[in-house]
Coordinates of C-alpha atoms and ligand atoms in Angstrom, one line a residue:
X1 CA -42.8 34.3 8.7
X2 CA -39.9 35.3 6.7
X3 CA -41.5 38.4 5.2
X4 CA -42.0 39.9 8.7
X5 CA -38.3 39.5 9.7
X6 CA -35.5 41.8 8.7
X7 CA -32.3 40.2 9.8
X8 CA -29.1 41.9 9.0
X9 CA -26.8 39.9 6.7
X10 CA -23.9 40.7 9.1
X11 CA -25.8 39.4 12.1
X12 CA -27.4 36.3 10.7
X13 CA -25.6 33.1 9.7
X14 CA -26.0 31.8 6.2
X15 CA -27.8 28.6 7.3
X16 CA -30.2 30.8 9.3
X17 CA -30.9 32.9 6.2
X18 CA -31.3 29.7 4.1
X19 CA -33.9 28.4 6.5
X20 CA -35.6 31.7 7.0
X21 CA -37.8 30.9 4.1
X22 CA -38.8 27.5 5.3
X23 CA -42.4 28.1 6.2
X24 CA -43.2 30.8 3.6
X25 CA -41.9 29.4 0.4
X26 CA -43.3 32.1 -1.8
X27 CA -42.4 35.0 0.5
X28 CA -39.3 36.9 -0.3
X29 CA -36.6 37.0 2.3
X30 CA -35.9 40.6 3.4
X31 CA -32.3 41.2 4.3
X32 CA -30.6 44.2 5.9
X33 CA -30.5 47.5 4.0
X34 CA -34.2 47.0 3.3
X35 CA -33.6 45.0 0.1
X36 CA -35.6 42.0 -1.0
X37 CA -34.1 39.2 -3.0
X38 CA -35.4 36.2 -5.0
X39 CA -34.0 33.3 -7.0
X40 CA -35.5 31.4 -9.8
X41 CA -33.2 28.5 -10.3
X42 CA -33.5 25.9 -7.5
X43 CA -30.3 24.2 -8.5
X44 CA -28.1 27.2 -7.5
X45 CA -25.3 26.4 -5.1
X46 CA -24.7 28.5 -2.0
X47 CA -21.6 30.1 -3.5
X48 CA -23.6 31.3 -6.5
X49 CA -26.5 32.3 -4.4
X50 CA -24.3 34.3 -2.0
X51 CA -22.5 36.0 -4.9
X52 CA -25.8 36.9 -6.4
X53 CA -27.2 38.3 -3.2
X54 CA -24.1 40.5 -2.7
X55 CA -24.1 41.6 -6.3
X56 CA -27.8 42.2 -6.1
X57 CA -27.4 44.2 -2.9
X58 CA -24.7 46.3 -4.4
X59 CA -27.0 47.0 -7.4
X60 CA -30.0 47.5 -5.2
X61 CA -32.0 44.7 -6.9
X62 CA -34.8 42.6 -5.5
X63 CA -33.7 39.0 -5.1
X64 CA -36.0 36.0 -4.2
X65 CA -34.7 32.9 -2.5
X66 CA -34.9 29.5 -4.3
X67 CA -37.0 26.6 -3.1
X68 CA -36.0 25.6 0.4
X69 CA -35.4 21.9 -0.6
X70 CA -32.7 22.9 -3.0
X71 CA -31.3 25.2 -0.4
X72 CA -31.3 22.6 2.4
X73 CA -29.6 20.1 0.1
X74 CA -26.8 22.4 -1.0
X75 CA -26.5 24.0 2.4
X76 CA -25.5 20.6 3.8
X77 CA -22.9 20.2 1.2
X78 CA -21.4 23.6 1.3
X79 CA -18.5 24.9 3.4
X80 CA -20.8 27.8 4.3
X81 CA -22.9 25.4 6.4
X82 CA -20.6 25.9 9.2
X83 CA -20.9 29.7 9.3
X84 CA -23.5 29.6 12.1
X85 CA -21.6 27.1 14.3
X86 CA -19.6 29.5 16.4
X87 CA -16.9 28.0 18.6
X88 CA -18.0 28.1 22.2
X89 CA -21.6 27.4 21.4
X90 CA -22.8 24.7 23.9
X91 CA -25.9 22.9 25.0
X92 CA -26.9 20.9 28.0
X93 CA -29.3 18.1 26.8
X94 CA -31.8 15.9 28.6
X95 CA -33.4 12.7 27.4
X96 CA -36.3 11.0 29.3
X97 CA -38.7 9.8 26.7
X98 CA -38.6 6.1 27.5
X99 CA -36.6 4.1 30.1
X100 CA -33.2 5.8 29.6
X101 CA -32.4 8.9 31.6
X102 CA -29.5 10.6 29.9
X103 CA -27.7 13.9 30.1
X104 CA -25.1 15.4 27.8
X105 CA -23.0 18.5 27.3
X106 CA -21.9 19.2 23.8
X107 CA -19.8 22.2 22.6
X108 CA -18.7 23.5 19.2
X109 CA -14.9 23.9 19.1
X110 CA -12.2 25.0 16.8
X111 CA -10.3 22.3 15.0
X112 CA -6.8 22.5 16.4
X113 CA -5.4 19.4 14.9
X114 CA -2.2 19.7 12.8
X115 CA -4.2 18.8 9.7
X116 CA -6.7 21.4 10.6
X117 CA -9.1 22.3 7.9
X118 CA -10.7 25.7 8.7
X119 CA -14.0 24.5 7.4
X120 CA -14.1 21.3 9.5
X121 CA -16.9 21.5 12.1
X122 CA -15.8 19.9 15.3
X123 CA -17.8 19.1 18.4
X124 CA -16.6 18.3 21.9
X125 CA -18.5 16.0 24.2
X126 CA -17.9 17.4 27.7
X127 CA -20.3 15.0 29.4
X128 CA -22.5 12.1 28.4
X129 CA -24.1 9.7 30.8
X130 CA -27.1 7.4 30.9
X131 CA -29.0 5.4 33.5
X132 CA -31.4 2.7 32.2
X133 CA -34.4 1.7 34.4
X134 CA -34.3 -1.8 35.6
X135 CA -37.5 -3.5 34.3
X136 CA -35.9 -7.0 34.3
X137 CA -38.8 -8.3 36.5
X138 CA -41.3 -7.3 33.9
X139 CA -42.0 -8.5 30.3
X140 CA -40.8 -5.3 28.7
X141 CA -40.5 -1.7 29.9
X142 CA -42.6 -0.9 32.9
X143 CA -43.8 2.8 32.7
X144 CA -43.8 3.4 36.4
X145 CA -40.4 1.8 37.0
X146 CA -39.0 4.0 34.1
X147 CA -40.7 7.1 35.6
X148 CA -39.3 6.4 39.0
X149 CA -35.8 5.9 37.5
X150 CA -36.0 9.3 35.8
X151 CA -37.2 11.0 39.0
X152 CA -34.3 9.5 41.0
X153 CA -31.5 9.7 38.4
X154 CA -31.9 12.9 36.5
X155 CA -31.0 15.4 39.2
X156 CA -27.7 13.6 39.9
X157 CA -26.8 13.4 36.2
X158 CA -27.4 17.1 35.7
X159 CA -25.3 17.9 38.9
X160 CA -22.5 15.8 37.5
X161 CA -22.6 17.5 34.1
X162 CA -22.5 20.9 35.7
X163 CA -19.6 19.9 37.9
X164 CA -17.8 18.8 34.7
X165 CA -18.5 22.2 33.2
X166 CA -17.2 24.0 36.3
X167 CA -20.7 25.5 36.8
X168 CA -20.5 27.4 33.5
X169 CA -23.9 27.8 31.9
X170 CA -24.5 26.5 28.4
X171 CA -25.7 28.6 25.5
X172 CA -29.1 26.9 25.5
X173 CA -30.9 23.9 26.9
X174 CA -32.1 21.0 24.7
X175 CA -34.6 18.5 25.9
X176 CA -36.7 15.7 24.3
X177 CA -40.2 17.0 23.9
X178 CA -41.7 13.8 22.2
X179 CA -42.7 11.4 21.1
X180 CA -42.7 9.2 24.2
X181 CA -44.4 8.5 27.5
X182 CA -45.9 11.8 28.6
X183 CA -45.1 11.5 32.3
X184 CA -41.6 10.5 31.6
X185 CA -41.1 13.4 29.1
X186 CA -42.4 15.8 31.7
X187 CA -39.6 14.9 34.2
X188 CA -37.0 16.1 31.7
X189 CA -38.9 18.9 30.1
X190 CA -39.8 20.7 33.4
X191 CA -36.2 20.5 34.7
X192 CA -35.0 21.8 31.3
X193 CA -37.3 24.7 31.5
X194 CA -36.2 25.5 35.1
X195 CA -32.5 25.4 34.1
X196 CA -33.0 27.5 31.0
X197 CA -35.1 30.1 33.0
X198 CA -32.6 30.2 35.8
X199 CA -29.7 30.7 33.4
X200 CA -31.6 33.1 31.2
X201 CA -30.8 31.0 28.1
X202 CA -33.1 29.6 25.3
X203 CA -34.9 26.3 25.4
X204 CA -35.1 23.8 22.6
X205 CA -37.7 21.0 22.6
X206 CA -36.3 18.3 20.4
X207 CA -38.1 15.6 18.4
X208 CA -36.7 12.3 19.6
X209 CA -36.9 10.5 16.2
X210 CA -35.5 13.4 14.3
X211 CA -32.5 13.2 16.7
X212 CA -32.1 9.5 15.9
X213 CA -32.1 10.4 12.2
X214 CA -29.5 13.2 12.6
X215 CA -27.1 11.1 14.7
X216 CA -24.7 10.2 11.9
X217 CA -24.2 13.9 11.1
X218 CA -23.2 14.3 14.8
X219 CA -20.7 11.4 14.3
X220 CA -19.1 13.3 11.5
X221 CA -18.2 16.1 13.8
X222 CA -16.8 14.2 16.8
X223 CA -13.2 14.8 17.7
X224 CA -12.4 11.1 17.2
X225 CA -14.1 9.9 14.1
X226 CA -15.9 6.6 14.7
X227 CA -14.5 3.7 12.6
X228 CA -17.6 3.7 10.4
X229 CA -16.4 6.9 8.8
X230 CA -13.1 5.5 7.5
X231 CA -13.0 5.7 3.7
X232 CA -14.0 8.5 1.4
X233 CA -14.6 11.5 3.5
X234 CA -15.3 15.1 2.8
X235 CA -14.2 17.1 5.8
X236 CA -15.8 20.3 4.4
X237 CA -19.4 19.2 5.0
X238 CA -21.6 17.5 7.5
X239 CA -22.0 13.9 6.6
X240 CA -24.2 12.4 5.4
X241 CA -25.6 15.3 3.5
X242 CA -29.3 15.3 2.7
X243 CA -31.0 13.4 1.2
X244 CA -30.3 10.0 2.7
X245 CA -32.3 7.0 3.7
X246 CA -32.4 6.1 7.4
X247 CA -33.8 3.1 9.1
X248 CA -34.8 3.5 12.8
X249 CA -34.8 0.1 14.3
X250 CA -35.5 0.2 18.0
X251 CA -37.6 -1.3 20.8
X252 CA -40.6 0.8 19.9
X253 CA -40.1 1.8 16.3
X254 CA -39.2 0.3 12.9
X255 CA -39.2 2.9 10.2
X256 CA -37.6 3.6 6.8
X257 CA -37.2 7.3 6.4
X258 CA -36.2 9.6 3.6
X259 CA -34.3 12.4 5.3
X260 CA -34.4 15.2 2.8
X261 CA -33.7 18.2 5.1
X262 CA -33.4 19.1 8.8
X263 CA -37.1 19.0 9.4
X264 CA -38.2 17.0 6.4
X265 CA -38.1 13.3 7.2
X266 CA -40.6 11.4 5.0
X267 CA -41.7 8.1 6.5
X268 CA -41.6 5.6 3.7
X269 CA -42.4 2.5 5.7
X270 CA -43.2 1.7 9.3
X271 CA -44.3 -1.4 11.2
X272 CA -47.8 -2.7 10.8
X273 CA -47.6 -4.6 14.1
X274 CA -44.7 -4.8 16.5
X275 CA -41.2 -3.2 16.3
X276 CA -38.2 -5.3 15.4
X277 CA -36.6 -4.7 18.8
X278 CA -39.7 -5.9 20.5
X279 CA -39.7 -9.0 18.3
X280 CA -36.1 -9.8 19.0
X281 CA -36.5 -9.2 22.8
X282 CA -39.4 -11.6 23.0
X283 CA -37.8 -14.1 20.8
X284 CA -34.7 -14.0 23.0
X285 CA -36.9 -14.5 26.1
X286 CA -38.5 -17.6 24.4
X287 CA -35.3 -19.3 23.3
X288 CA -32.3 -18.2 25.4
X289 CA -31.1 -20.6 28.0
X290 CA -32.1 -19.0 31.4
X291 CA -28.5 -18.3 32.5
X292 CA -28.0 -16.0 29.4
X293 CA -31.3 -14.2 29.8
X294 CA -30.4 -10.6 30.6
X295 CA -31.3 -7.2 29.1
X296 CA -30.9 -5.8 26.6
X297 CA -32.3 -9.1 25.3
X298 CA -31.5 -8.3 21.7
X299 CA -27.8 -8.1 22.6
X300 CA -28.0 -11.3 24.5
X301 CA -29.6 -12.9 21.5
X302 CA -26.8 -11.8 19.2
X303 CA -24.1 -13.0 21.6
X304 CA -25.8 -16.4 22.0
X305 CA -26.3 -16.8 18.2
X306 CA -22.7 -15.8 17.3
X307 CA -20.4 -16.6 20.2
X308 CA -17.4 -16.2 18.0
X309 CA -18.6 -13.0 16.3
X310 CA -18.1 -12.7 12.5
X311 CA -16.4 -16.1 12.3
X312 CA -19.9 -17.7 12.9
X313 CA -21.8 -15.7 10.3
X314 CA -21.5 -18.0 7.3
X315 CA -24.0 -15.7 5.4
X316 CA -24.7 -15.6 1.7
X317 CA -27.1 -12.9 0.6
X318 CA -30.0 -13.7 -1.6
X319 CA -29.2 -12.6 -5.1
X320 CA -32.8 -11.8 -6.0
X321 CA -36.2 -11.2 -4.5
X322 CA -37.3 -14.7 -5.3
X323 CA -34.5 -16.2 -3.3
X324 CA -35.1 -13.8 -0.6
X325 CA -38.7 -14.9 -0.2
X326 CA -37.8 -18.6 -0.1
X327 CA -38.2 -20.3 3.3
X328 CA -34.9 -22.0 4.4
X329 CA -35.4 -25.6 5.7
X330 CA -33.5 -26.7 8.8
X331 CA -32.6 -30.1 10.1
X332 CA -35.0 -29.5 13.0
X333 CA -38.1 -29.6 10.8
X334 CA -39.1 -26.0 11.6
X335 CA -38.4 -23.2 9.2
X336 CA -39.2 -19.5 9.5
X337 CA -41.4 -17.9 6.9
X338 CA -40.5 -14.5 5.4
X339 CA -42.8 -11.7 6.6
X340 CA -45.3 -10.7 4.0
X341 CA -44.2 -13.4 1.6
X342 CA -47.5 -15.2 1.7
X343 CA -49.6 -12.0 1.6
X344 CA -52.6 -12.0 -0.7
X345 CA -51.7 -10.6 -4.1
X346 CA -48.4 -12.6 -4.3
X347 CA -45.1 -11.0 -4.9
X348 CA -46.6 -7.6 -5.6
X349 CA -48.3 -7.5 -2.2
X350 CA -45.1 -8.7 -0.6
X351 CA -43.5 -5.5 -1.8
X352 CA -45.8 -3.3 0.2
X353 CA -43.9 -0.6 2.1
X354 CA -44.6 -1.9 5.5
X355 CA -42.8 -4.0 8.1
X356 CA -44.2 -6.9 9.9
X357 CA -42.5 -8.9 12.7
X358 CA -45.4 -10.3 14.8
X359 CA -45.8 -13.5 12.7
X360 CA -42.1 -14.2 13.0
X361 CA -42.2 -13.9 16.7
X362 CA -45.2 -16.2 17.0
X363 CA -43.4 -18.8 14.9
X364 CA -40.4 -18.7 17.3
X365 CA -42.6 -19.0 20.3
X366 CA -44.5 -21.9 18.9
X367 CA -41.4 -23.8 17.8
X368 CA -40.2 -23.6 21.4
X369 CA -43.5 -24.8 22.8
X370 CA -44.8 -27.4 20.3
X371 CA -43.3 -30.3 18.4
X372 CA -42.8 -30.0 14.6
X373 CA -42.8 -33.0 12.3
X374 CA -40.0 -33.7 9.8
X375 CA -42.0 -32.2 7.0
X376 CA -42.4 -29.0 9.0
X377 CA -46.0 -29.4 10.3
X378 CA -46.6 -28.0 13.8
X379 CA -48.3 -30.5 16.0
X380 CA -50.4 -29.9 19.1
X381 CA -47.9 -31.9 21.2
X382 CA -46.1 -29.8 23.7
X383 CA -42.3 -29.9 24.1
X384 CA -40.3 -29.9 27.3
X385 CA -38.3 -26.7 27.0
X386 CA -35.6 -28.2 29.2
X387 CA -34.8 -30.8 26.6
X388 CA -34.3 -28.4 23.7
X389 CA -30.6 -28.5 22.9
X390 CA -28.3 -25.5 22.8
X391 CA -27.6 -26.3 19.2
X392 CA -31.3 -26.1 18.2
X393 CA -31.8 -22.9 20.2
X394 CA -28.7 -21.4 18.5
X395 CA -30.0 -22.3 15.0
X396 CA -33.3 -20.7 15.9
X397 CA -31.6 -17.6 17.2
X398 CA -29.6 -17.3 14.0
X399 CA -32.6 -17.8 11.8
X400 CA -34.8 -15.2 13.6
X401 CA -32.0 -12.7 13.3
X402 CA -31.4 -13.5 9.6
X403 CA -35.1 -13.4 8.6
X404 CA -35.9 -10.2 10.6
X405 CA -32.9 -8.4 9.2
X406 CA -33.4 -9.5 5.6
X407 CA -37.0 -8.2 6.0
X408 CA -35.7 -4.9 7.3
X409 CA -33.2 -4.6 4.4
X410 CA -35.8 -5.7 1.8
X411 CA -37.7 -2.4 2.2
X412 CA -34.5 -0.4 1.6
X413 CA -33.9 -2.4 -1.6
X414 CA -37.5 -1.9 -2.8
X415 CA -37.0 1.9 -2.2
X416 CA -33.7 1.8 -4.1
X417 CA -35.1 0.0 -7.1
X418 CA -36.8 1.8 -9.9
X419 CA -40.0 -0.2 -10.0
X420 CA -40.7 0.9 -13.6
X421 CA -39.7 -2.3 -15.5
X422 CA -37.9 -3.4 -12.3
X423 CA -34.7 -2.0 -13.7
X424 CA -32.3 -1.7 -10.9
X425 CA -31.0 1.8 -10.7
X426 CA -30.6 4.3 -7.8
X427 CA -33.6 6.3 -7.0
X428 CA -33.5 9.9 -8.1
X429 CA -34.8 11.9 -5.2
X430 CA -34.4 15.3 -6.8
X431 CA -33.1 16.6 -10.0
X432 CA -29.6 17.0 -8.9
X433 CA -28.8 14.2 -6.4
X434 CA -29.2 10.5 -5.9
X435 CA -29.4 8.8 -2.6
X436 CA -26.0 7.4 -1.9
X437 CA -26.2 6.7 1.8
X438 CA -28.3 4.5 4.1
X439 CA -28.1 5.0 7.8
X440 CA -29.2 2.5 10.4
X441 CA -29.8 3.7 13.9
X442 CA -31.8 2.7 17.0
X443 CA -30.8 0.1 19.5
X444 CA -31.1 -2.8 17.0
X445 CA -28.5 -1.1 14.8
X446 CA -25.8 -2.0 17.3
X447 CA -26.1 -5.6 16.1
X448 CA -22.9 -6.5 14.2
X449 CA -24.6 -9.2 12.2
X450 CA -27.1 -6.7 10.9
X451 CA -24.2 -4.5 9.7
X452 CA -22.7 -7.5 7.9
X453 CA -26.0 -8.6 6.4
X454 CA -26.9 -5.1 5.1
X455 CA -23.6 -4.7 3.4
X456 CA -23.8 -8.2 1.8
X457 CA -27.4 -7.6 0.6
X458 CA -26.6 -4.2 -0.9
X459 CA -23.5 -5.6 -2.7
X460 CA -25.4 -8.7 -4.0
X461 CA -28.2 -6.6 -5.4
X462 CA -26.2 -4.1 -7.3
X463 CA -25.8 -1.4 -4.7
X464 CA -22.1 -1.7 -3.8
X465 CA -21.9 2.1 -4.3
X466 CA -24.4 2.9 -1.6
X467 CA -22.7 3.8 1.7
X468 CA -24.0 2.0 4.8
X469 CA -23.5 4.0 8.0
X470 CA -24.1 2.8 11.5
X471 CA -23.6 5.2 14.4
X472 CA -21.5 3.7 17.2
X473 CA -23.6 1.4 19.5
X474 CA -23.8 3.9 22.4
X475 CA -25.3 6.5 20.0
X476 CA -27.7 4.0 18.5
X477 CA -29.7 3.5 21.7
X478 CA -31.5 6.4 23.3
X479 CA -29.1 9.0 24.5
X480 CA -28.9 12.7 25.3
X481 CA -26.0 13.4 22.9
X482 CA -28.2 12.9 19.9
X483 CA -30.7 15.3 21.6
X484 CA -27.9 17.8 22.0
X485 CA -26.9 17.5 18.4
X486 CA -30.5 17.8 17.1
X487 CA -30.8 20.9 19.3
X488 CA -27.6 22.3 17.8
X489 CA -28.8 21.8 14.3
X490 CA -32.2 23.4 15.1
X491 CA -30.7 26.2 17.1
X492 CA -28.0 27.2 14.5
X493 CA -30.8 27.2 11.9
X494 CA -32.7 29.8 14.0
X495 CA -35.1 27.7 16.0
X496 CA -36.0 27.9 19.7
X497 CA -39.0 26.8 21.8
X498 CA -41.3 28.8 23.9
X499 CA -41.5 28.1 27.6
X500 CA -45.1 26.9 27.5
X501 CA -44.4 23.8 25.4
X502 CA -45.8 20.5 26.8
X503 CA -44.7 16.9 26.1
X504 CA -46.1 15.3 22.9
X505 CA -46.9 11.6 23.2
X506 CA -47.4 11.0 19.4
X507 CA -45.6 13.3 17.1
X508 CA -44.7 12.5 13.5
X509 CA -41.5 13.7 12.0
X510 CA -43.0 13.7 8.5
X511 CA -44.4 17.1 7.4
X512 CA -46.9 15.2 5.3
X513 CA -48.6 13.8 8.4
X514 CA -51.9 15.2 9.9
X515 CA -50.0 16.9 12.7
X516 CA -47.7 18.7 10.3
X517 CA -44.6 16.8 11.6
X518 CA -41.8 18.4 13.6
X519 CA -42.8 22.0 12.8
X520 CA -46.5 21.2 13.1
X521 CA -46.2 21.4 16.9
X522 CA -47.0 24.6 18.7
X523 CA -44.2 26.5 20.4
X524 CA -41.6 27.1 17.8
X525 CA -39.8 30.4 17.5
X526 CA -37.8 31.0 14.4
X527 CA -35.2 33.8 14.2
X528 CA -37.0 35.5 17.1
X529 CA -40.5 35.2 15.7
X530 CA -43.2 32.9 16.9
X531 CA -43.9 30.3 14.2
X532 CA -47.6 29.4 13.7
X533 CA -48.2 25.7 14.0
X534 CA -47.7 24.4 10.4
X535 CA -50.6 22.5 8.9
X536 CA -50.3 19.3 6.9
X537 CA -48.4 19.7 3.7
X538 CA -47.5 23.3 4.3
X539 CA -44.1 22.2 5.7
X540 CA -43.3 20.0 2.8
X541 CA -40.5 21.3 0.6
X542 CA -41.4 21.3 -3.1
X543 CA -40.6 18.2 -5.1
Ligands
AMP601 P1 -33.9 1.7 21.7 O1 -35.4 1.5 21.8 O2 -33.4 2.5 20.6 O3 -33.3 2.1 23.1 O4 -33.2 0.2 21.5 C1 -33.5 -0.8 22.4 C2 -33.7 -2.1 21.6 O5 -32.5 -2.5 20.9 C3 -34.1 -3.3 22.5 O6 -35.1 -4.0 21.8 C4 -32.8 -4.1 22.5 O7 -33.0 -5.4 22.8 C5 -32.3 -3.8 21.1 N1 -30.8 -4.1 21.0 C6 -29.8 -3.6 21.8 N2 -28.7 -4.2 21.4 C7 -29.0 -5.0 20.4 C8 -28.2 -5.9 19.6 N3 -26.9 -6.0 19.7 N4 -28.8 -6.7 18.7 C9 -30.2 -6.6 18.5 N5 -30.9 -5.8 19.2 C10 -30.3 -5.0 20.2
ZN602 ZN1 -35.3 6.0 20.6

């Protein structure tokens, strides 16, 4: 791809140039003036690389780009990363992958604050609204109800957004292309195509899970920094910079991801049965008193478990894996087993990089239905749910939250540990950089107890130096702002979509997957050239 393109260094932003080599690692990048450049040292910083290019151009040398992974890492830490983000660049974004219909308008702006740092990238949210389908009458999301909600809500939201923008057209249109329910995605995708065609602007089909993973980087650019970004802060780069670990904990997904670059999100663990959000929703439906039963059930469960917020937590993190695997007895007889703790193969097997929440949910449902003896044995005798006290229900709510969250965090800890000799030290993900950030997003990440528990577990296990980042709750659940941001990151890196793209129901974001991940889909254009669908492993950046 890159060898067929001859962008001028004056016309093309540095990030675009850096990613121009993404699909053709070995091909030299040809710049203006007909010169070709290459680099041998992958650890070069952008400043060094730029200097070398310019010196090389002046001398008429051929210069080859270094490995993309090194570039994407240093690009995200460099001031130059903002070169392609011109003020005035804006996108209208649409999200319809599941049961939330959402529209956003996001624009790049200059930093006009008194402490302005000319390198600070700033975004302005001109519009952001969401309508959630009302599936309360059903046990979970009803696809037809969600579809009807998109069909009836989307037009109005777009009209509102345009009114806010005084009818001005955005620079390009971003829309969720997948993964998600195909018919629901179609509602957003076809309207996005129509708008982009009418305006004569580019279209960008966004990967929904990539958007979740990139959300904290959006947060770092917002005009008002969310409170989670208080503390050490480098205003000269997008934060967090790659690589970082992200956990996506939602109603449909539970994944631990190593985000190494814009399109390189390696899935380290995902759920073997149900998603954590699904588990908490169904546990809530089993144990909440009927007057408190309202969606989102995970939120209702948190409010019921901890009516006084943090004052009710009383949480002590397990100091080692053994303690973490120990079942905690309760005065009610029942106790919740730790997922995978009893798997065949003992402790070793319990460290498999997989999540499991189905057993936990079954236990909660059974404890609400059947009597348990003092020694913890479940009997066949049924309970009268009406007679189960608020106190017992509350203890069960706290326990299901604690056990499911400790399980979620346990895979982060396993990833962070150096398993050789079980010596605890941060994982080296590349020669130059350790992971120093863990991001939690998805609807379940809005849970305040999870935030507390993650921090406590990291501290107790020797990872006090690891930053834990939680996007604000309204950006944790499905929303169009994250689609706008992912669109911005892709667009400023040179990507666009063709107008024949179709929704993708299942779409990995891992370039190692069979489908080739984000860039494996058909319909990408990069720096004006059609990008052939990338096959498995071709898109992986070198180790
Ligand atoms: P998403 O699929 O990302 O839109 O997230 C929806 C899921 O997040 C549902 O399972 C909700 O019940 C869950 N959720 C929302 N708020 C909370 C909360 N405060 N605690 C736990 N789960 C929550
Ligand atoms: Zn989502």
